[in-house]
mmCIF file of C-alpha atoms in Angstrom:
data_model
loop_
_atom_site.group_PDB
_atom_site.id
_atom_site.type_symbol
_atom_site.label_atom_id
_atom_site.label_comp_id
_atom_site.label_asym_id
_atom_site.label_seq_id
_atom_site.Cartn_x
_atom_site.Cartn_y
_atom_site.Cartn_z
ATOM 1 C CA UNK A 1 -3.839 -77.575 23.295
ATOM 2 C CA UNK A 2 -3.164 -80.511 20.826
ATOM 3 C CA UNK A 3 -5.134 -78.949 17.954
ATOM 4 C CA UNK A 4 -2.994 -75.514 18.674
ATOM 5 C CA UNK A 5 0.448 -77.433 18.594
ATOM 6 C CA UNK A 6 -0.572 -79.379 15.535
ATOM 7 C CA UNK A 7 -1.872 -76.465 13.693
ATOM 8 C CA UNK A 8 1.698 -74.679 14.282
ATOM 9 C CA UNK A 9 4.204 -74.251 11.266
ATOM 10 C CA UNK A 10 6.831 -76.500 10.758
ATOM 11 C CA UNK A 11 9.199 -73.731 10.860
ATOM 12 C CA UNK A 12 8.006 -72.054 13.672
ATOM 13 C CA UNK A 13 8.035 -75.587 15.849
ATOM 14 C CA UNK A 14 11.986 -76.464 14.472
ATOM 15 C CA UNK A 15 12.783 -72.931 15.789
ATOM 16 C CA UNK A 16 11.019 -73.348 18.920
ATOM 17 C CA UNK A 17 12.853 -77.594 19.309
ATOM 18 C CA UNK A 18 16.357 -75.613 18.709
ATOM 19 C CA UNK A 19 15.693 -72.846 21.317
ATOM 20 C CA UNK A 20 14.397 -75.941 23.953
ATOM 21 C CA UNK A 21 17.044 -78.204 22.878
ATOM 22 C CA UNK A 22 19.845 -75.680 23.697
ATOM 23 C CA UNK A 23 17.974 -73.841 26.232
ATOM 24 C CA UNK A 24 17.550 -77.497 27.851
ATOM 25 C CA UNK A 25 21.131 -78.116 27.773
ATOM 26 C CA UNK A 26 22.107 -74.819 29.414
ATOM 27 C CA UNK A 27 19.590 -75.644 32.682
ATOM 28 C CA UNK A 28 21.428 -78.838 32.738
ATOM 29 C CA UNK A 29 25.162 -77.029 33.000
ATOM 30 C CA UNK A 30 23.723 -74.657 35.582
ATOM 31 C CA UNK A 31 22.379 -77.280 37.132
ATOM 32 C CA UNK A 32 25.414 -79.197 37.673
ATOM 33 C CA UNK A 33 23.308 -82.292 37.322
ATOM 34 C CA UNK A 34 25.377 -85.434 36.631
ATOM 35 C CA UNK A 35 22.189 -87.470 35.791
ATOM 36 C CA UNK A 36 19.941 -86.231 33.953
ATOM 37 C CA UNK A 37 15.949 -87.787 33.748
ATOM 38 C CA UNK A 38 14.726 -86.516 30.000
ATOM 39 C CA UNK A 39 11.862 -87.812 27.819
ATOM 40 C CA UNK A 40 11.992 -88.753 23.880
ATOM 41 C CA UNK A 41 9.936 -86.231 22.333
ATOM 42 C CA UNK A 42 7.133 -87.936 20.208
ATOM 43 C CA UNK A 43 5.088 -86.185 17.055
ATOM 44 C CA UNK A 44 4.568 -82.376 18.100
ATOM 45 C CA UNK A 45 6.308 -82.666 21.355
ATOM 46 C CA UNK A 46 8.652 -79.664 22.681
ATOM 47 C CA UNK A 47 12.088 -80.530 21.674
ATOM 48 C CA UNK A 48 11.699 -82.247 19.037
ATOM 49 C CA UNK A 49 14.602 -84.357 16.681
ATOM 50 C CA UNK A 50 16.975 -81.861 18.981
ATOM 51 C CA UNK A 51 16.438 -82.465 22.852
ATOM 52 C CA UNK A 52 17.782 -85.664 23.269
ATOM 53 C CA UNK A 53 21.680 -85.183 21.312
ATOM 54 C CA UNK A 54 21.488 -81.793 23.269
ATOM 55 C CA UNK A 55 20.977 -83.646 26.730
ATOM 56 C CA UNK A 56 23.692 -86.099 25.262
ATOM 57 C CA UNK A 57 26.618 -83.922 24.918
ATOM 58 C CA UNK A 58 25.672 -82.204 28.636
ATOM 59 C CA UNK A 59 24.633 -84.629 30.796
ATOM 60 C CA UNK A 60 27.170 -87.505 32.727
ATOM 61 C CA UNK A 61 24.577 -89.992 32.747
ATOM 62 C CA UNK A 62 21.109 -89.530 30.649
ATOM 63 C CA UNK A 63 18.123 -91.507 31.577
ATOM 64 C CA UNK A 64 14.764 -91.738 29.317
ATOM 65 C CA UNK A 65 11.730 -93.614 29.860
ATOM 66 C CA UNK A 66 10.475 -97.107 28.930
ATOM 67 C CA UNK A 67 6.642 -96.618 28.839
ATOM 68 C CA UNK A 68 5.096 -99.684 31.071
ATOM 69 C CA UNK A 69 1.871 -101.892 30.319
ATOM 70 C CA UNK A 70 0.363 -100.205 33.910
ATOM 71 C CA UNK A 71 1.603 -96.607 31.991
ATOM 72 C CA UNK A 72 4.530 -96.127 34.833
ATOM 73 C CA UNK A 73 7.482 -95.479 33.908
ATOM 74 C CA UNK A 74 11.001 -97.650 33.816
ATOM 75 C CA UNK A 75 14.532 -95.851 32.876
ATOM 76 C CA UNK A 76 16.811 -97.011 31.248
ATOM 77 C CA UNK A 77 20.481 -94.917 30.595
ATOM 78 C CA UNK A 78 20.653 -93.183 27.195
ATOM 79 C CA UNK A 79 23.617 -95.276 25.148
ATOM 80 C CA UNK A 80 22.837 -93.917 21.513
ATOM 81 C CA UNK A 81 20.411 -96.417 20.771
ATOM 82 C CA UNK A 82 16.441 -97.082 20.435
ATOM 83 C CA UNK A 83 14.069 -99.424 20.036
ATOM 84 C CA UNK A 84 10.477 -99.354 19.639
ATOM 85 C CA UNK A 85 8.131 -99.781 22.528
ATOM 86 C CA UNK A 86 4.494 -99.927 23.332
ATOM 87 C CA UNK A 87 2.421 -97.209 20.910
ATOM 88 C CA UNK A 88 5.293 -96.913 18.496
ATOM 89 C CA UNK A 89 7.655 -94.851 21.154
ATOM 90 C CA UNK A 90 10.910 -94.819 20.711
ATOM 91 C CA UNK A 91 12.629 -95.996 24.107
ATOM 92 C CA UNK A 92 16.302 -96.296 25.253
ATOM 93 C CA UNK A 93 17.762 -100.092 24.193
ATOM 94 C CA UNK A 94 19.937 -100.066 27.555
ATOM 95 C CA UNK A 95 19.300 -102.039 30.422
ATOM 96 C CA UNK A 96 15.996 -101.097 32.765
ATOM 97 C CA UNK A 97 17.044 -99.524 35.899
ATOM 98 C CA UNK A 98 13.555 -99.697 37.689
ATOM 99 C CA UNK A 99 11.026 -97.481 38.410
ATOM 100 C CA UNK A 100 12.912 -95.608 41.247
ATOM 101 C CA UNK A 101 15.933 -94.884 38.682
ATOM 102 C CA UNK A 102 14.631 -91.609 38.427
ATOM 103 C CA UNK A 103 15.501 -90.493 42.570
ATOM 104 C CA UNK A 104 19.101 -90.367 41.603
ATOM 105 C CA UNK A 105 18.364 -87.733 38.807
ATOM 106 C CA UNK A 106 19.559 -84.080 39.486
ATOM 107 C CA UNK A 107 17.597 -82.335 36.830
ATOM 108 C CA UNK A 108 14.171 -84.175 35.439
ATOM 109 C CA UNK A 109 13.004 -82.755 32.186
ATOM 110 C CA UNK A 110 9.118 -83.071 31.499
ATOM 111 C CA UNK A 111 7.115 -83.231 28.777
ATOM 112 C CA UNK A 112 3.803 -81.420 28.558
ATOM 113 C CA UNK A 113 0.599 -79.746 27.245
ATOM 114 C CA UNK A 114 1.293 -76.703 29.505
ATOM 115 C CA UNK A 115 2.084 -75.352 33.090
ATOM 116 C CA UNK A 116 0.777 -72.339 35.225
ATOM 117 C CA UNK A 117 2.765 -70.097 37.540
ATOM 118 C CA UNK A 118 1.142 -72.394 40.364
ATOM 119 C CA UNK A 119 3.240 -75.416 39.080
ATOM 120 C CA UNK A 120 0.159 -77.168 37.820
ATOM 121 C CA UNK A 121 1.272 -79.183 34.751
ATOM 122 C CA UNK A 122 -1.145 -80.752 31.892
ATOM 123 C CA UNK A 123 -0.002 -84.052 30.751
ATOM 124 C CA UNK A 124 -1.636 -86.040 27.512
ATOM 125 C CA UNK A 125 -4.177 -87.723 30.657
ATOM 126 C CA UNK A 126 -2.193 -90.961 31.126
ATOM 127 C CA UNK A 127 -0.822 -89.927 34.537
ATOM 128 C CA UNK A 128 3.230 -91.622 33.530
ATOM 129 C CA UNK A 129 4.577 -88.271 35.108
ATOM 130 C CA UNK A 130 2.214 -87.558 37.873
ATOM 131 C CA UNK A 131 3.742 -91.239 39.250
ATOM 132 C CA UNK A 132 7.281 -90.457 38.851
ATOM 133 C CA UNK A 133 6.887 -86.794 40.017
ATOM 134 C CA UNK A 134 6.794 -88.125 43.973
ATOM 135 C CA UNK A 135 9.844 -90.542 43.383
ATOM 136 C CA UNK A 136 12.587 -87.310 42.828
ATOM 137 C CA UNK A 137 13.692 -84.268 44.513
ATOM 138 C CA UNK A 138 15.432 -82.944 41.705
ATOM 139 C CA UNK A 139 14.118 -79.940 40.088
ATOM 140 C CA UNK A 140 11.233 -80.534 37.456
ATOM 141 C CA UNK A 141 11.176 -78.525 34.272
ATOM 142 C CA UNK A 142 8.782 -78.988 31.867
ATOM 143 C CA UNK A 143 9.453 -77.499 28.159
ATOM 144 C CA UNK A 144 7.063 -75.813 25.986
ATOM 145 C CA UNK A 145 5.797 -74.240 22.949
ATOM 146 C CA UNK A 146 4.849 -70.442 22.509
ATOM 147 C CA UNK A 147 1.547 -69.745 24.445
ATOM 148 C CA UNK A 148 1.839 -72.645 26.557
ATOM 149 C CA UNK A 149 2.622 -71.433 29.793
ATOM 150 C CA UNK A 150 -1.194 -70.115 31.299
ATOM 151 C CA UNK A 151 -2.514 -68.256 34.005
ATOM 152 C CA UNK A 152 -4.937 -70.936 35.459
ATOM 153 C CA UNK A 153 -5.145 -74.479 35.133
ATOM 154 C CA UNK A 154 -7.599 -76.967 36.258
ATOM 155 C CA UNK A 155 -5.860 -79.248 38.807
ATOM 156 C CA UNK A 156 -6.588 -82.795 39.920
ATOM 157 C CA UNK A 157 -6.198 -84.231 43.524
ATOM 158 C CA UNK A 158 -3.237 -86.305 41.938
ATOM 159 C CA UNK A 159 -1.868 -83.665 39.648
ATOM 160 C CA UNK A 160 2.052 -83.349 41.117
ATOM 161 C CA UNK A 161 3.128 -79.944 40.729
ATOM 162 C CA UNK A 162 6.407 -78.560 39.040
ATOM 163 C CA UNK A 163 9.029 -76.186 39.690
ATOM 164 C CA UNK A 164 8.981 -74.624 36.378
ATOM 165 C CA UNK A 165 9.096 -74.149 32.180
ATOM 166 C CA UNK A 166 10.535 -73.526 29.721
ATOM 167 C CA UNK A 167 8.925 -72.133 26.963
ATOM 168 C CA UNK A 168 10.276 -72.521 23.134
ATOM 169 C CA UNK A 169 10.210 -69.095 20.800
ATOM 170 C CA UNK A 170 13.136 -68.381 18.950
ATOM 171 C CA UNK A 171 14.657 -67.926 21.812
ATOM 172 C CA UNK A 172 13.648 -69.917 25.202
ATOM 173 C CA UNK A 173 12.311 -67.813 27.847
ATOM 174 C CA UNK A 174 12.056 -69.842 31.795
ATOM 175 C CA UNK A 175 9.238 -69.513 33.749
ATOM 176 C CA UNK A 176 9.244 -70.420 37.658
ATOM 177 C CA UNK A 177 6.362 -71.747 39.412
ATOM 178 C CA UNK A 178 5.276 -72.021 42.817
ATOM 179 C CA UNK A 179 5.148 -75.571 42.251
ATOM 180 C CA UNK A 180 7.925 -76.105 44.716
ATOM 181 C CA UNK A 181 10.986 -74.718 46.546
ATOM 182 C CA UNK A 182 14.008 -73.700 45.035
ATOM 183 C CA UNK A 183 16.793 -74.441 48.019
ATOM 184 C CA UNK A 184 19.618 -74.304 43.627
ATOM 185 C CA UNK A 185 21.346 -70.965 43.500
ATOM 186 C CA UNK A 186 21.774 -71.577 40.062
ATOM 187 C CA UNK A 187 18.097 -71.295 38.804
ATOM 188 C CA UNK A 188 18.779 -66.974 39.361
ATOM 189 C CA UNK A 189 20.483 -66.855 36.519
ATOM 190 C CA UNK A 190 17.031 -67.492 34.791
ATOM 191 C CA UNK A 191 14.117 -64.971 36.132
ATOM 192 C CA UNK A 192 10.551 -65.751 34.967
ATOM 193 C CA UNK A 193 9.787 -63.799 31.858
ATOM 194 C CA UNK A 194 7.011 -62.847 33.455
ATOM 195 C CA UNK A 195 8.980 -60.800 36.424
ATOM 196 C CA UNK A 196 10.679 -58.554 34.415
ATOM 197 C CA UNK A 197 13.823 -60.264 34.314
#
């Protein structure tokens, strides 16, 4: 899956950030979601230069991830500002909010390798997301490029599913899982590109 996204035209991925970025933005109006949980999309992640202003302009309250030495994850609120953190990631310069910031979240934006209709998710193998998954009831999106979203994918005992995707072409098409239940109205709006909708 790395070799595919790194392989894929520059033009074709800034089409594909543009479609997530906005696509991204409209989930988090539908939503209604005050605070939003996002990540900082590094090298050929979905979203690209784009997510994060996107999620800015949207969302009350933005938090983003501080990478920690045990590879758990911190938040900290997004004020317009980075700094560098472990592995050369760019990280919110706010305060850190804890570990258990990301409960109060409405709307949690993932990153990700890809995502079947069962929810399954494939991260980069570090396991940051598959330890904040359990802290949050909000709903858990995770955005992707073209070809991304597969009909099978090995799962782990710790593997946390997700409730759905979002995948990137020049337009963004949403894909909901079985990952987990839906009690939002406003997720009808988007029917899985897979059900005809």
């Amino acid at each position: 899956m790395r070799s595919v996204r790194r392989a894929m035209p520059a033009h074709a991925r800034t089409a594909a950030d543009r479609a997530l970025a906005d696509a991204a933005a409209d989930l988090v109006r539908r939503a209604g979601a005050a605070t939003v949980a996002a990540y900082v999309p590094h090298g050929p992640e979905p979203g690209g230069e784009f997510l994060v202003p996107a999620l800015a302009t949207v969302a009350e309250r933005l938090l983003l991830p501080v990478l920690l030495a045990d590879n758990d994850l911190d938040w900290a609120e997004y004020d317009g500002t980075f700094t560098t953190g472990r592995f050369g990631l760019r990280e919110p310069a706010g305060p850190r909010l804890g570990r258990d910031a990301v409960a109060g979240a409405g709307l949690v934006l993932l990153p990700g390798l890809a995502v079947s209709p069962a929810g399954t998710r494939l991260g980069q193998g570090g396991g940051s997301y598959d330890r904040i998954l359990p802290r949050t009831q909000a709903t858990t999106i995770v955005l992707l490029y073209p070809g991304e979203y597969l009909a099978d994918l090995p799962a782990e005992p710790h593997d946390q599913r997700v409730c759905g995707a979002v995948e990137g072409y020049d337009t963004a098409h949403v894909h909901w899982t079985n990952g987990c239940s839906m009690t939002q109205h406003w997720h009808s709006k988007y029917r899985s590109a897979n059900d005809g909708g």
